[in-house]
Short mmCIF file of C-alpha atoms in Angstrom, two decimals:
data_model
loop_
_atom_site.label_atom_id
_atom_site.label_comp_id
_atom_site.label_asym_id
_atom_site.label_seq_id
_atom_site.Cartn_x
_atom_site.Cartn_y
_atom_site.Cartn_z
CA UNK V 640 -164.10 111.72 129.77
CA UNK V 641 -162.08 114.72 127.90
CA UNK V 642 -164.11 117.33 126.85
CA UNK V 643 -163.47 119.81 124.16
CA UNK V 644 -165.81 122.52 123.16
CA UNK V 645 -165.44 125.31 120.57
CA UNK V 646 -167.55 128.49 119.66
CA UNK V 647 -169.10 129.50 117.51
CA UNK V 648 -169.01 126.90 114.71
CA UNK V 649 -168.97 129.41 112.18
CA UNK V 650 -167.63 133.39 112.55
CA UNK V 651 -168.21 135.80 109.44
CA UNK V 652 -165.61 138.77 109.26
CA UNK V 653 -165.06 141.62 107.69
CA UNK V 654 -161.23 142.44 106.65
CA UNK V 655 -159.18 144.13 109.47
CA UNK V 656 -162.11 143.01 112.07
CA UNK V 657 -160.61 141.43 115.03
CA UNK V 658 -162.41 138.56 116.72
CA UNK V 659 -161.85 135.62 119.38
CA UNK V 660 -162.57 132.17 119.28
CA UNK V 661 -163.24 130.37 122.00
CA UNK V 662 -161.99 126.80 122.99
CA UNK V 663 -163.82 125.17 126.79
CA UNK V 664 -162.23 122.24 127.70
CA UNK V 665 -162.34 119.91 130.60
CA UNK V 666 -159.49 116.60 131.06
CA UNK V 667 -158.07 115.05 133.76
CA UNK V 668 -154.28 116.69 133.73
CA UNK V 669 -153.97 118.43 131.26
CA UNK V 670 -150.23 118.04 129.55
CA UNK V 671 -150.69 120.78 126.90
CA UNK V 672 -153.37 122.32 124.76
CA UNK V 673 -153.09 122.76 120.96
CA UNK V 674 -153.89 124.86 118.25
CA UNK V 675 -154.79 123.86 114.69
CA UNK V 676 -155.72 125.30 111.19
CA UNK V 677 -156.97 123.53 108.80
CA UNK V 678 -157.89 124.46 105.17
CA UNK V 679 -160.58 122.67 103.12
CA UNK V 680 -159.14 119.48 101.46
CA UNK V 681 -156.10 119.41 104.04
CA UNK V 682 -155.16 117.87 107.06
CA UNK V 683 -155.00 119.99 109.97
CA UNK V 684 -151.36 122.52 110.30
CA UNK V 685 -149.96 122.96 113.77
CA UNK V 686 -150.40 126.87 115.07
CA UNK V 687 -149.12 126.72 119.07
CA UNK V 688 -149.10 124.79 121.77
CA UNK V 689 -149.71 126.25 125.49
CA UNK V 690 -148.96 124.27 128.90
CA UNK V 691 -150.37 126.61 131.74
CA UNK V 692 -152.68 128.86 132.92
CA UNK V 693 -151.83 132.24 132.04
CA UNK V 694 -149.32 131.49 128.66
CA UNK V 695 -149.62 133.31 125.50
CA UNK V 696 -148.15 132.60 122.15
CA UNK V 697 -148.45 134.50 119.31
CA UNK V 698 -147.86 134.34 115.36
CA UNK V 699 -148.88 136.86 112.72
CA UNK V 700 -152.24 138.15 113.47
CA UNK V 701 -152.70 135.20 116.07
CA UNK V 702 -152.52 134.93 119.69
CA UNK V 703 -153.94 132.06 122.29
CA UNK V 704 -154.19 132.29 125.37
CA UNK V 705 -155.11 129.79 127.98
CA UNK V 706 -156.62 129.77 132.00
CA UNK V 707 -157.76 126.45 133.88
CA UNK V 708 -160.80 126.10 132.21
CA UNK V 709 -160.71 127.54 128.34
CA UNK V 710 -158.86 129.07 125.93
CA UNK V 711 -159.54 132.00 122.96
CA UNK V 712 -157.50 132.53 120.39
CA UNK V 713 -157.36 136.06 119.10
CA UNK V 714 -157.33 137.12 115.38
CA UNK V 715 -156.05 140.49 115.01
CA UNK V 716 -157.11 142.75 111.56
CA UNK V 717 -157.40 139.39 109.66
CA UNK V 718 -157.25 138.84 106.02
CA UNK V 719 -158.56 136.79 103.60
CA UNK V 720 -155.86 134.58 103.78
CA UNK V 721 -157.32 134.02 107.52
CA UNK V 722 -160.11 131.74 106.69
CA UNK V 723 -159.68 128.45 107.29
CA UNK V 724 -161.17 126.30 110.24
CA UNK V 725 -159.63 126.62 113.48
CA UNK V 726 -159.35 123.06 115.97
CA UNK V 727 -158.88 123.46 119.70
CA UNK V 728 -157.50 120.14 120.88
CA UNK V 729 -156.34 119.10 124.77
CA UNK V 730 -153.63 116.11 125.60
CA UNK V 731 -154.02 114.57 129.49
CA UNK V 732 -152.41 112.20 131.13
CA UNK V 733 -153.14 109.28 128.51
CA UNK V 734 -151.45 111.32 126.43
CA UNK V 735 -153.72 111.14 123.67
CA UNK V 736 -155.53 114.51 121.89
CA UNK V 737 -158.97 115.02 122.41
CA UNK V 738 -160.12 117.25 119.84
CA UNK V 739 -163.15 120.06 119.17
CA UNK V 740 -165.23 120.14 116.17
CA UNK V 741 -163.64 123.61 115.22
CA UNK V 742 -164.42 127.07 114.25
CA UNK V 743 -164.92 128.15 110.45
CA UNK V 744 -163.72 131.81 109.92
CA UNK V 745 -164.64 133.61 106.91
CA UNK V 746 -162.59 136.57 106.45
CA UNK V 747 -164.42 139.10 103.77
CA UNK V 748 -162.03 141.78 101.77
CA UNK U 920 -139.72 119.74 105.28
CA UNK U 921 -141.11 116.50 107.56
CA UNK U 922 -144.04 114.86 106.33
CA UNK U 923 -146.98 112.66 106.44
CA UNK U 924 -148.11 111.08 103.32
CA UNK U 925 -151.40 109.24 103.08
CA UNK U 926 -151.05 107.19 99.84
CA UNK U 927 -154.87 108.22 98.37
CA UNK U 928 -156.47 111.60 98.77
CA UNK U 929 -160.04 110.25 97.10
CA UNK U 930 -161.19 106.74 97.25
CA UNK U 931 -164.54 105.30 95.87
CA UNK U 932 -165.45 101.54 97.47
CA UNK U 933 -168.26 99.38 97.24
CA UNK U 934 -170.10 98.45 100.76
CA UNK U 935 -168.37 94.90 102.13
CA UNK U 936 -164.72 95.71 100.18
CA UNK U 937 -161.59 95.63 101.97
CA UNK U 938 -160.25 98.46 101.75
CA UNK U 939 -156.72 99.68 102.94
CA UNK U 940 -155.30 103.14 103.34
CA UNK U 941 -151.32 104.01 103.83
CA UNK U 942 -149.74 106.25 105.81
CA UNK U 943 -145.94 106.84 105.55
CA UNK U 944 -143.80 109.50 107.79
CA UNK U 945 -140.21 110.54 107.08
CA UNK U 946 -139.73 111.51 110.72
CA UNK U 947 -138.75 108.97 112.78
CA UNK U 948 -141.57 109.50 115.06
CA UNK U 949 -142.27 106.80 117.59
CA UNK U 950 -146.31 107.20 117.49
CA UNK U 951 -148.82 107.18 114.70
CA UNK U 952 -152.56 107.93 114.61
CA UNK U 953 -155.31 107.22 112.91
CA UNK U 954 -158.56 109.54 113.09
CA UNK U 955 -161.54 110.15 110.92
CA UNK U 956 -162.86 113.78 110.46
CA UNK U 957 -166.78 114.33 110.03
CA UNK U 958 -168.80 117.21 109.96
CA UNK U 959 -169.76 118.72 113.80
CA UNK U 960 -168.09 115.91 115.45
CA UNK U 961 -164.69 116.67 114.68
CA UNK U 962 -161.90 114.46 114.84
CA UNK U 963 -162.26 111.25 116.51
CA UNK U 964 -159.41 108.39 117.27
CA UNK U 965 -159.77 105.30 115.67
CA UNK U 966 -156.63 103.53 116.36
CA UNK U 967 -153.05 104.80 117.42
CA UNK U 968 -149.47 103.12 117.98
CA UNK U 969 -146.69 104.25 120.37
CA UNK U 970 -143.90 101.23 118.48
CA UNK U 971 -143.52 98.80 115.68
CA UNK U 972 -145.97 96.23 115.83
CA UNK U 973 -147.15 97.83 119.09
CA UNK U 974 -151.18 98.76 118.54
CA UNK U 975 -153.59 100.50 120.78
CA UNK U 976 -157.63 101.42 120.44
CA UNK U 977 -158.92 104.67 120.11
CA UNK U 978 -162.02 105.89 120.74
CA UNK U 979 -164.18 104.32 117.10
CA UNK U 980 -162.20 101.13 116.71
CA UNK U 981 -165.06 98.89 115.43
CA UNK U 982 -165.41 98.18 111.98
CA UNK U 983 -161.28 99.26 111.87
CA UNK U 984 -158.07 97.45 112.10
CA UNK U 985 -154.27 98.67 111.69
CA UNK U 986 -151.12 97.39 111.08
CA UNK U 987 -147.36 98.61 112.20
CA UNK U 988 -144.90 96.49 110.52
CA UNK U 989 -142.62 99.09 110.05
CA UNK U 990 -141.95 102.23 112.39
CA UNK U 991 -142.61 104.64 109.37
CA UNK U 992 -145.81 102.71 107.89
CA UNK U 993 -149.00 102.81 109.58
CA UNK U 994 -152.07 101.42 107.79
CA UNK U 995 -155.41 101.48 108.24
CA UNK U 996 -157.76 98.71 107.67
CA UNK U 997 -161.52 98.57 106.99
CA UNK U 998 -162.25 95.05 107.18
CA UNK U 999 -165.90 95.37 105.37
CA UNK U 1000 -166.45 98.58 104.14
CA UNK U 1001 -169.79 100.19 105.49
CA UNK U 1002 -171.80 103.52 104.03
CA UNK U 1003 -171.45 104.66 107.80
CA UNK U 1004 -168.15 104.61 107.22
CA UNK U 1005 -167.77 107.56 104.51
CA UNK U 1006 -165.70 109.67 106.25
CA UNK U 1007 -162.00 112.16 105.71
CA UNK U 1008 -159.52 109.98 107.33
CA UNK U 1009 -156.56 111.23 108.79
CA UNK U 1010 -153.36 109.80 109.85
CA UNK U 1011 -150.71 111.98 111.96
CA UNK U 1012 -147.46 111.07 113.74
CA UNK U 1013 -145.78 112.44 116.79
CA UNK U 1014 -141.93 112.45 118.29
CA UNK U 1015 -142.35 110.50 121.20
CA UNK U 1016 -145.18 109.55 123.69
CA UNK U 1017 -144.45 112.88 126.44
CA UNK U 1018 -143.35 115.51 123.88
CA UNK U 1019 -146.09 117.84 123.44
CA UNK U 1020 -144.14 120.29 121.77
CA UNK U 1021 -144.93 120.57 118.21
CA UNK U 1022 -147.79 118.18 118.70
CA UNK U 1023 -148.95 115.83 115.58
CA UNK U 1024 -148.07 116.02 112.28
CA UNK U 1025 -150.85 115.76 109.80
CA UNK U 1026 -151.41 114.08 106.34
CA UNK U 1027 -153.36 115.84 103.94
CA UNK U 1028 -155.94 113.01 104.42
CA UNK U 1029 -158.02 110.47 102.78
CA UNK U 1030 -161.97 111.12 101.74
CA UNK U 1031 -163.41 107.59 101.09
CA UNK U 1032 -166.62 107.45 99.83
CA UNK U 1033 -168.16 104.08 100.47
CA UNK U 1034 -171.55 103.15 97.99
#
């Protein structure tokens, strides 16, 4: 069974304090893994989407990056603005999404 | 701008109603999903379809049925609505079956509240 495990649940920062989250995943194949944010009330927004071991993508004061067995994405000097909850999903060979519970960054001015 | 459009953000039902929630994408996309969203268990597939009238179980189908009449229309049934059922539900569509590109599209979801 897919297997998708974020940390920490929860990450308190200070403005301009860069941090990593920190997606674990195990599937059978995987066809691509995906990046989310979600804000409270709203359905999750699509961030990246990375295929291999050893891709990066980046976007404002994000970055992901993936190997065979997890992936982290980056926040660099965040802002307010930042805080939302982050969701780590993987799609395999069923081609269905398999998705983590998230991380909820607070981003403090 | 594409979009998913659930037809309810809040919804209040009484236990053992029958309740129905919408889901309508302007994309042409060839598969829907249905998932509900709870606190540390993340989202979880109840029911998805890759074609019209084509329907497929998730991973929480009991207690759930859909319907796909239409390619852009995917609806959600709770055939007896159950406390343990309280839940965000979220409904998402996709290009086609292999295109992981841009992933899923997300509503802005339902939050039933079943009493």
């Amino acid at each position: 069974e897919d297997q998708v495990t974020q940390s920490p649940e929860a990450l308190r920062l200070q403005e301009g304090e860069s941090s990593s989250l920190n997606c674990s995943y195990t599937v059978s194949g995987l066809r691509g893994l995906f990046w989310y944010r979600q804000d409270p009330g709203k359905g999750p927004e699509f961030l990246f989407t990375l295929y291999s071991a050893g891709e990066e993508k980046e976007k404002e004061r994000l970055k992901a990056t993936l190997t065979k067995k997890e992936s982290f994405l980056h926040i660099t000097a965040p802002k307010p603005e930042d805080s939302a909850t982050y969701l780590c999903a993987v799609q395999a060979d069923d081609y269905k999404l398999s998705f983590g519970a998230g991380t909820t960054v607070t981003v403090r001015a | 701008d594409v979009k998913v459009t659930q037809s309810s953000r809040y919804l209040v039902k009484r236990t053992g109603e029958k309740v129905f929630l919408e889901c309508v994408q302007d994309m042409d996309h060839e598969n829907m999903f249905w998932y509900r969203q709870d606190p540390g268990l993340g989202l979880r597939l109840i029911y998805f379809s890759y074609d019209v009238k084509m329907k497929e179980k998730g991973d929480i189908p009991e207690g759930y049925s859909v319907s796909r009449e239409k390619k852009e229309r995917f609806s959600l049934i709770l055939e007896s609505a159950s406390t343990n059922q309280t839940s965000m539900y979220l409904c998402a569509s996709s290009s086609t079956r292999t295109d992981v590109s841009y992933g899923y599209t997300f509503g802005s979801g339902t939050r039933l509240t079943v009493v």
